[in-house]
Structures are given as structure tokens and as C-alpha cells.
PDB file of C-alpha atoms and ligand atoms in Angstrom:
ATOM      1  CA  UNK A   1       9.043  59.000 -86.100  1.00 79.00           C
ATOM      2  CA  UNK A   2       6.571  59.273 -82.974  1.00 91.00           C
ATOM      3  CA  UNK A   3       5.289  62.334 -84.751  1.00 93.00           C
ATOM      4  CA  UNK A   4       4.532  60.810 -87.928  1.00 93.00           C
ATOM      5  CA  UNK A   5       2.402  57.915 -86.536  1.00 94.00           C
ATOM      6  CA  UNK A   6       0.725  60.169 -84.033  1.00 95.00           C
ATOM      7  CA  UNK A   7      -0.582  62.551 -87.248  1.00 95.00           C
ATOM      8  CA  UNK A   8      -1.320  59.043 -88.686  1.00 94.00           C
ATOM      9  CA  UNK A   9      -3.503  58.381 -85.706  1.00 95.00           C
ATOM     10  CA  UNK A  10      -4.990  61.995 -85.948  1.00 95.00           C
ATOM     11  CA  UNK A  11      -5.914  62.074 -89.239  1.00 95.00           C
ATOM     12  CA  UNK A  12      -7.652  58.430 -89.046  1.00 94.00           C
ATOM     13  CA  UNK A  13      -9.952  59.810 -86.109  1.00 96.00           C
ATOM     14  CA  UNK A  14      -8.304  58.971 -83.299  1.00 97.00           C
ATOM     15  CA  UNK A  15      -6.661  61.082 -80.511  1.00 96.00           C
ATOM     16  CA  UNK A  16      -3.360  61.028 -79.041  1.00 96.00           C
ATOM     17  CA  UNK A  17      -4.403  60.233 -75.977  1.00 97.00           C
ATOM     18  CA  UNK A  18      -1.378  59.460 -72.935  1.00 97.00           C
ATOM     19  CA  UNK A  19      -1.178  55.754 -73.640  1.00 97.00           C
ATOM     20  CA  UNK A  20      -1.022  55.129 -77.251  1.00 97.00           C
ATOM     21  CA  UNK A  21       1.970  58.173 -77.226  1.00 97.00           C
ATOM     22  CA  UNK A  22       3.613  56.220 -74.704  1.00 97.00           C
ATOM     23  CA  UNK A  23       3.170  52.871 -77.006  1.00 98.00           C
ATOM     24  CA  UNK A  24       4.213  54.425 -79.966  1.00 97.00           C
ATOM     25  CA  UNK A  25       6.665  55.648 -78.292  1.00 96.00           C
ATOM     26  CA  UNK A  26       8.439  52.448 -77.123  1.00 97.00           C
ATOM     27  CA  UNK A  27       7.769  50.728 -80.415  1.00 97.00           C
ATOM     28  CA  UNK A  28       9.575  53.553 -82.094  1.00 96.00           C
ATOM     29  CA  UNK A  29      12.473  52.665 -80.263  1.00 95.00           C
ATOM     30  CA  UNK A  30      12.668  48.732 -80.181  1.00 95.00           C
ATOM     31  CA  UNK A  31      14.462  47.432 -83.015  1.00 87.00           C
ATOM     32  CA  UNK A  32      12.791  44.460 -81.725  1.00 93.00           C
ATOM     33  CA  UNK A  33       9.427  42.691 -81.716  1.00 97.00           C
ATOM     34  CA  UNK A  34       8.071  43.133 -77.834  1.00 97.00           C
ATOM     35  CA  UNK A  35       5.391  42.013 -76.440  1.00 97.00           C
ATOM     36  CA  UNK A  36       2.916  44.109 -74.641  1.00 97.00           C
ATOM     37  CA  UNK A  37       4.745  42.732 -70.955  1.00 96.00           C
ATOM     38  CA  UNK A  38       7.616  44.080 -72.309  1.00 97.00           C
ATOM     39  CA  UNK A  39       6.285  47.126 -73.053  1.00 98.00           C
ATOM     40  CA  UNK A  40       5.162  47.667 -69.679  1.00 98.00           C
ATOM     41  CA  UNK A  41       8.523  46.782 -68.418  1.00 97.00           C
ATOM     42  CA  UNK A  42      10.458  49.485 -70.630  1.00 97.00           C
ATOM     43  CA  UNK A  43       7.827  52.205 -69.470  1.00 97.00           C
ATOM     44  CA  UNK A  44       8.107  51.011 -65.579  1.00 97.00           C
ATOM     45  CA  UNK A  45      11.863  51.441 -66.393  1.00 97.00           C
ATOM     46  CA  UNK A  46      10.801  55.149 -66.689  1.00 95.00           C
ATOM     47  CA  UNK A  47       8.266  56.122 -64.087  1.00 97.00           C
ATOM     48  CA  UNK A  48       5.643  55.387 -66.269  1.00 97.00           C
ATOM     49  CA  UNK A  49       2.914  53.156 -65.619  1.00 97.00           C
ATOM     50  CA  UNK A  50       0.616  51.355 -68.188  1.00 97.00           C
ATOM     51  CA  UNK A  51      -1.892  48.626 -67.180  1.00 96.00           C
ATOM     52  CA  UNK A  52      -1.662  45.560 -69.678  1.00 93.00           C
ATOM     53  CA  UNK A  53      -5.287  45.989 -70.898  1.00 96.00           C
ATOM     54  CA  UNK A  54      -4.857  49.218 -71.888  1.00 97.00           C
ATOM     55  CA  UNK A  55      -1.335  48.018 -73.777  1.00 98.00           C
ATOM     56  CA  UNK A  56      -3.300  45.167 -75.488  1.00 97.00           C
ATOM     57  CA  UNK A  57      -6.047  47.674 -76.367  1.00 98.00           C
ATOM     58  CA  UNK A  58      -3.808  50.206 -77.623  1.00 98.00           C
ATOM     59  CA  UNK A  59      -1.381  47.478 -79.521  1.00 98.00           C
ATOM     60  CA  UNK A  60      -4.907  46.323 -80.825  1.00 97.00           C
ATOM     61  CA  UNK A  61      -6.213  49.904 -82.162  1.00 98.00           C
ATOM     62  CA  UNK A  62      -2.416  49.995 -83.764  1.00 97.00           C
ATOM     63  CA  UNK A  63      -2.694  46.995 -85.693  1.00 97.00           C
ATOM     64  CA  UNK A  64      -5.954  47.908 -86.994  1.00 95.00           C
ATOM     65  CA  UNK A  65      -4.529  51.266 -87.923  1.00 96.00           C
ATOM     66  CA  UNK A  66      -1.419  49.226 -89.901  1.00 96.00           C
ATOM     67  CA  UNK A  67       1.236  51.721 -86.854  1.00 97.00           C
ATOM     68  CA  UNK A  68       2.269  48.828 -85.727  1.00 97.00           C
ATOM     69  CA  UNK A  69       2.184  44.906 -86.542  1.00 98.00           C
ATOM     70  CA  UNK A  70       1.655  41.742 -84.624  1.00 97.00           C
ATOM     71  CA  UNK A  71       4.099  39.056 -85.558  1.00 97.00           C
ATOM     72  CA  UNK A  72       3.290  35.847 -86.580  1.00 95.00           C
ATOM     73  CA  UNK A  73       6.253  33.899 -85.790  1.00 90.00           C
ATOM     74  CA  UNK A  74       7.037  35.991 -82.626  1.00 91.00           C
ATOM     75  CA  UNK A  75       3.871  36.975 -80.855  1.00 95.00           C
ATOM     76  CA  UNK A  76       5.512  40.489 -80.813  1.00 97.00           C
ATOM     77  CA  UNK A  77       4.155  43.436 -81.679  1.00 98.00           C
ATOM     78  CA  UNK A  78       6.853  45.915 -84.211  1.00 97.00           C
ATOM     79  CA  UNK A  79       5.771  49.728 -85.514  1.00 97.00           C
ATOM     80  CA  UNK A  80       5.174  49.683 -89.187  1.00 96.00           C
ATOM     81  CA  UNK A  81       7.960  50.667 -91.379  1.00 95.00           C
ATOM     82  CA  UNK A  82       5.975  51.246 -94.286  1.00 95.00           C
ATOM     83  CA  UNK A  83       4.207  55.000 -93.020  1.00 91.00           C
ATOM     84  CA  UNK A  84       1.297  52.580 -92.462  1.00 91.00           C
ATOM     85  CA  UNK A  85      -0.131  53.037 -95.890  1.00 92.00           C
ATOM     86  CA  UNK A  86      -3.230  50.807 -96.353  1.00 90.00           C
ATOM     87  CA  UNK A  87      -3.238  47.256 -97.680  1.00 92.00           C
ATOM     88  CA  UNK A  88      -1.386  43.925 -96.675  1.00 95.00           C
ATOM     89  CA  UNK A  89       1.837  44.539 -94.746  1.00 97.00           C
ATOM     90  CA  UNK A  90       4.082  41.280 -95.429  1.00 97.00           C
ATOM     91  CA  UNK A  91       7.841  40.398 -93.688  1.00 97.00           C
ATOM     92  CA  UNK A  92      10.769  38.561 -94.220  1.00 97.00           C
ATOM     93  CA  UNK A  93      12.384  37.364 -90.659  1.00 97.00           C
ATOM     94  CA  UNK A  94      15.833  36.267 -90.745  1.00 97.00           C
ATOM     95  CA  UNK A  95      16.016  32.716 -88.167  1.00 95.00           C
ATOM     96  CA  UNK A  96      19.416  33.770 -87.497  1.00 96.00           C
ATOM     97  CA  UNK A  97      19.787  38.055 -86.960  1.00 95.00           C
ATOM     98  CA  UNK A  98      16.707  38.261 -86.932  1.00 94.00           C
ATOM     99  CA  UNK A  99      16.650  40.647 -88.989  1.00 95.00           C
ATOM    100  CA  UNK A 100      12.667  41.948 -89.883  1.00 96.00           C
ATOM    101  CA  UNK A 101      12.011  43.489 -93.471  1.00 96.00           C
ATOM    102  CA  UNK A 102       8.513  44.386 -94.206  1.00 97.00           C
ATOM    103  CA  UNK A 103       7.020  45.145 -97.711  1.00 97.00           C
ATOM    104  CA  UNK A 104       3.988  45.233 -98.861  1.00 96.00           C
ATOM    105  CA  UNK A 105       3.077  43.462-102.918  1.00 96.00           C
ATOM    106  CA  UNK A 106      -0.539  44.467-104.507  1.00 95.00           C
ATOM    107  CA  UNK A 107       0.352  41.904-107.080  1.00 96.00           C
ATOM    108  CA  UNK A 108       1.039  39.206-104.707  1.00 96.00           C
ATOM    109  CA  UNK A 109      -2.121  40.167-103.098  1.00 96.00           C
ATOM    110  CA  UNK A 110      -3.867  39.815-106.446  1.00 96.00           C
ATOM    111  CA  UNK A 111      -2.921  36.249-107.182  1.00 97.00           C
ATOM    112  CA  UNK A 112      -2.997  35.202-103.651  1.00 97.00           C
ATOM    113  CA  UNK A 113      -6.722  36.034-104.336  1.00 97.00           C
ATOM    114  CA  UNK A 114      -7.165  34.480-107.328  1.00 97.00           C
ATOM    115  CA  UNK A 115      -5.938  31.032-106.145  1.00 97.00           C
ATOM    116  CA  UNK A 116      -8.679  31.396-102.958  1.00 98.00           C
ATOM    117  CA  UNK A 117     -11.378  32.429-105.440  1.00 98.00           C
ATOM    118  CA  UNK A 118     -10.534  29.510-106.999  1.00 98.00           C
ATOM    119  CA  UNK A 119     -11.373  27.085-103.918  1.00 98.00           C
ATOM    120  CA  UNK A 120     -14.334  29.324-103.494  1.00 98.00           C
ATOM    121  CA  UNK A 121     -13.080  31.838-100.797  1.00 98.00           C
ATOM    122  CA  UNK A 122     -13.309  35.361-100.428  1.00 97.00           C
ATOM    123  CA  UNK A 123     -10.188  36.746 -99.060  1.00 96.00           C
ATOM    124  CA  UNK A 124     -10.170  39.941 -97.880  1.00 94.00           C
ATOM    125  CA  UNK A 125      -7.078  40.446 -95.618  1.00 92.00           C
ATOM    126  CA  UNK A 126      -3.621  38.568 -96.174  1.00 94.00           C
ATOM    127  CA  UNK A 127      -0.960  37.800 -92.990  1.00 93.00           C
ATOM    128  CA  UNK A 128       2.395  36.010 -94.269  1.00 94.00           C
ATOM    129  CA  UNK A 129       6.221  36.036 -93.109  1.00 96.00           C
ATOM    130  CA  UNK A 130       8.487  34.164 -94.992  1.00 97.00           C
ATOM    131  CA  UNK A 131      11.335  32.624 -92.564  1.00 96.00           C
ATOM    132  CA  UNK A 132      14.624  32.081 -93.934  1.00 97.00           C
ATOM    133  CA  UNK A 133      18.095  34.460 -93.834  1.00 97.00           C
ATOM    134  CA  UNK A 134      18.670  37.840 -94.690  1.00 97.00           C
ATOM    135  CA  UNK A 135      21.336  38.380 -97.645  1.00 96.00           C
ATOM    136  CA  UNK A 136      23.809  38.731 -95.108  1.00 96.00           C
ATOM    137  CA  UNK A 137      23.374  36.017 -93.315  1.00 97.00           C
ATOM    138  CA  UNK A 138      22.878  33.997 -96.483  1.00 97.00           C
ATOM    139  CA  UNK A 139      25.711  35.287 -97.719  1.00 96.00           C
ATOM    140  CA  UNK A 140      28.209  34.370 -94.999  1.00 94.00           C
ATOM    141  CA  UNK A 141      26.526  31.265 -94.996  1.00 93.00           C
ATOM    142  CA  UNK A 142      27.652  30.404 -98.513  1.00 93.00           C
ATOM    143  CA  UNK A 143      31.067  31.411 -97.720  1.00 93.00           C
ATOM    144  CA  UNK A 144      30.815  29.540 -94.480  1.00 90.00           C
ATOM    145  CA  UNK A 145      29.927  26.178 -96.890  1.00 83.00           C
ATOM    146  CA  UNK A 146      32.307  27.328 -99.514  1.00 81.00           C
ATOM    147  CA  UNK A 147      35.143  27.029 -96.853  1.00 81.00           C
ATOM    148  CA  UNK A 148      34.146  23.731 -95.076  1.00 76.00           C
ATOM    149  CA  UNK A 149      34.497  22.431 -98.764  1.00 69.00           C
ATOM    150  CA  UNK A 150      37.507  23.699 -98.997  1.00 57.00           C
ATOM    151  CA  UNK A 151      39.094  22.246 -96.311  1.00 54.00           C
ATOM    152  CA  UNK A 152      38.305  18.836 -97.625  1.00 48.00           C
TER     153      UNK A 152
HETATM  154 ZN1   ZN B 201       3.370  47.976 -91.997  1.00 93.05          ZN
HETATM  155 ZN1   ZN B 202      20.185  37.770 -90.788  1.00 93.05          ZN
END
């Protein structure tokens, strides 16, 4: 919800200023990654006019914020399904629905800093998708193979 993010927003220190409702607004509402041209395009679809620096600045304040997240594989920009709690937001895109699940792992985190410490890094913020299918695209995908074999 708009609402939940925007007490998010509050509560961090921020105000609710015009734009970043408008933002949150159309990232509540894409089931999508967009990027911040097509976020101008969906508010110009309304009467409602956003420059793209002010997007990008917004998106950027977001992301910082863990409201919304910049895709790796995409280059779009998705609001946070996880109520933006703190830490490292992780997804798994499905190549063929695309299909976005997000989660975040402390563990994973953990041992993901273990192994740097070992090569003598300090980590201190993780990005990862893992590309592959969704279970029901995987599944159908099976059965897809199970038939071709079938046939033979
Ligand atoms: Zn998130
Ligand atoms: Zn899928």
C-alpha cells in the first residue's frame, strides 16, 4: 500500500512531498519493473507531469530507503515487497513469466561475508538475482519434457 510506504518514508525523516507520492504511487501499481521513462509516461497518461531528474532522484532516495528496488537484470526500478525492512533485499526472476520474488536471507548474508573476508574484503551491502523459472514455469516445463519423451 501507498500508505504504508509513505509512513515508511515519514518515519525515516523524509516528507511526502508531491513527487515521491506520485512515484510510489505508480510503483504500487506496476506488477512490472519500469523504468523511470516509463514512469513519466504512466503519470503523463494522467495529467501529471514529472521531470526525469526529479524521477531518478526520487527512484534514488527509494532505493536507499529499501521502498523500492533497482533491478539488476532489468534496469527497472519495482516497490519493495518486503515492508522495506532493513538489510539485503535479494530476487528470484523467472526468464520466462517473469515472474519477480524477493526475499531477503541474514544467513546467506553471513556466509556471503565470510567467503569475502576470506579474500580480504569488507562487504557491507549485498545485490544478487538468481535467473532461472518460477515453480510454475519449471513445472510445466518438466511436463513439457516428460511429453516430448513420450512421444518417442
Ligand atoms: Zn525489498
Ligand atoms: Zn515463470
Amino acid at each position: 500500500m501507498v500508505q504504508d510506504s509513505i509512513r515508511t518514508l515519514r518515519a525515516r525523516g523524509h516528507r511526502a512531498t508531491r513527487p515521491r507520492r506520485l512515484v510510489l504511487e505508480v510503483l504500487d501499481e506496476v506488477d512490472r519493473p519500469v523504468s523511470p521513462y516509463d514512469i513519466q509516461g504512466i503519470l503523463l497518461g494522467r495529467g501529471k507531469y514529472l521531470n526525469h531528474v526529479t524521477i531518478y532522484r526520487v527512484l534514488d532516495l527509494l532505493c536507499s530507503l529499501n521502498l523500492a528496488h533497482k533491478m539488476l537484470s532489468s534496469g527497472g526500478f519495482i516497490k519493495c515487497s518486503l515492508d522495506a525492512v532493513q538489510g539485503c533485499h535479494r530476487f528470484l526472476v523467472c526468464q520466462h513469466c517473469g515472474a519477480i520474488r524477493e526475499f531477503a536471507d541474514e544467513e546467506l548474508c553471513h556466509e556471503e561475508n565470510e567467503f569475502a573476508r576470506n579474500l580480504g574484503f569488507h562487504t557491507e551491502h549485498h545485490l544478487s538475482e538468481f535467473c532461472g523459472l518460477c515453480s510454475r514455469c519449471y513445472n510445466s516445463w518438466l511436463r513439457g519434457a516428460e511429453s516430448e519423451t513420450g512421444d518417442k
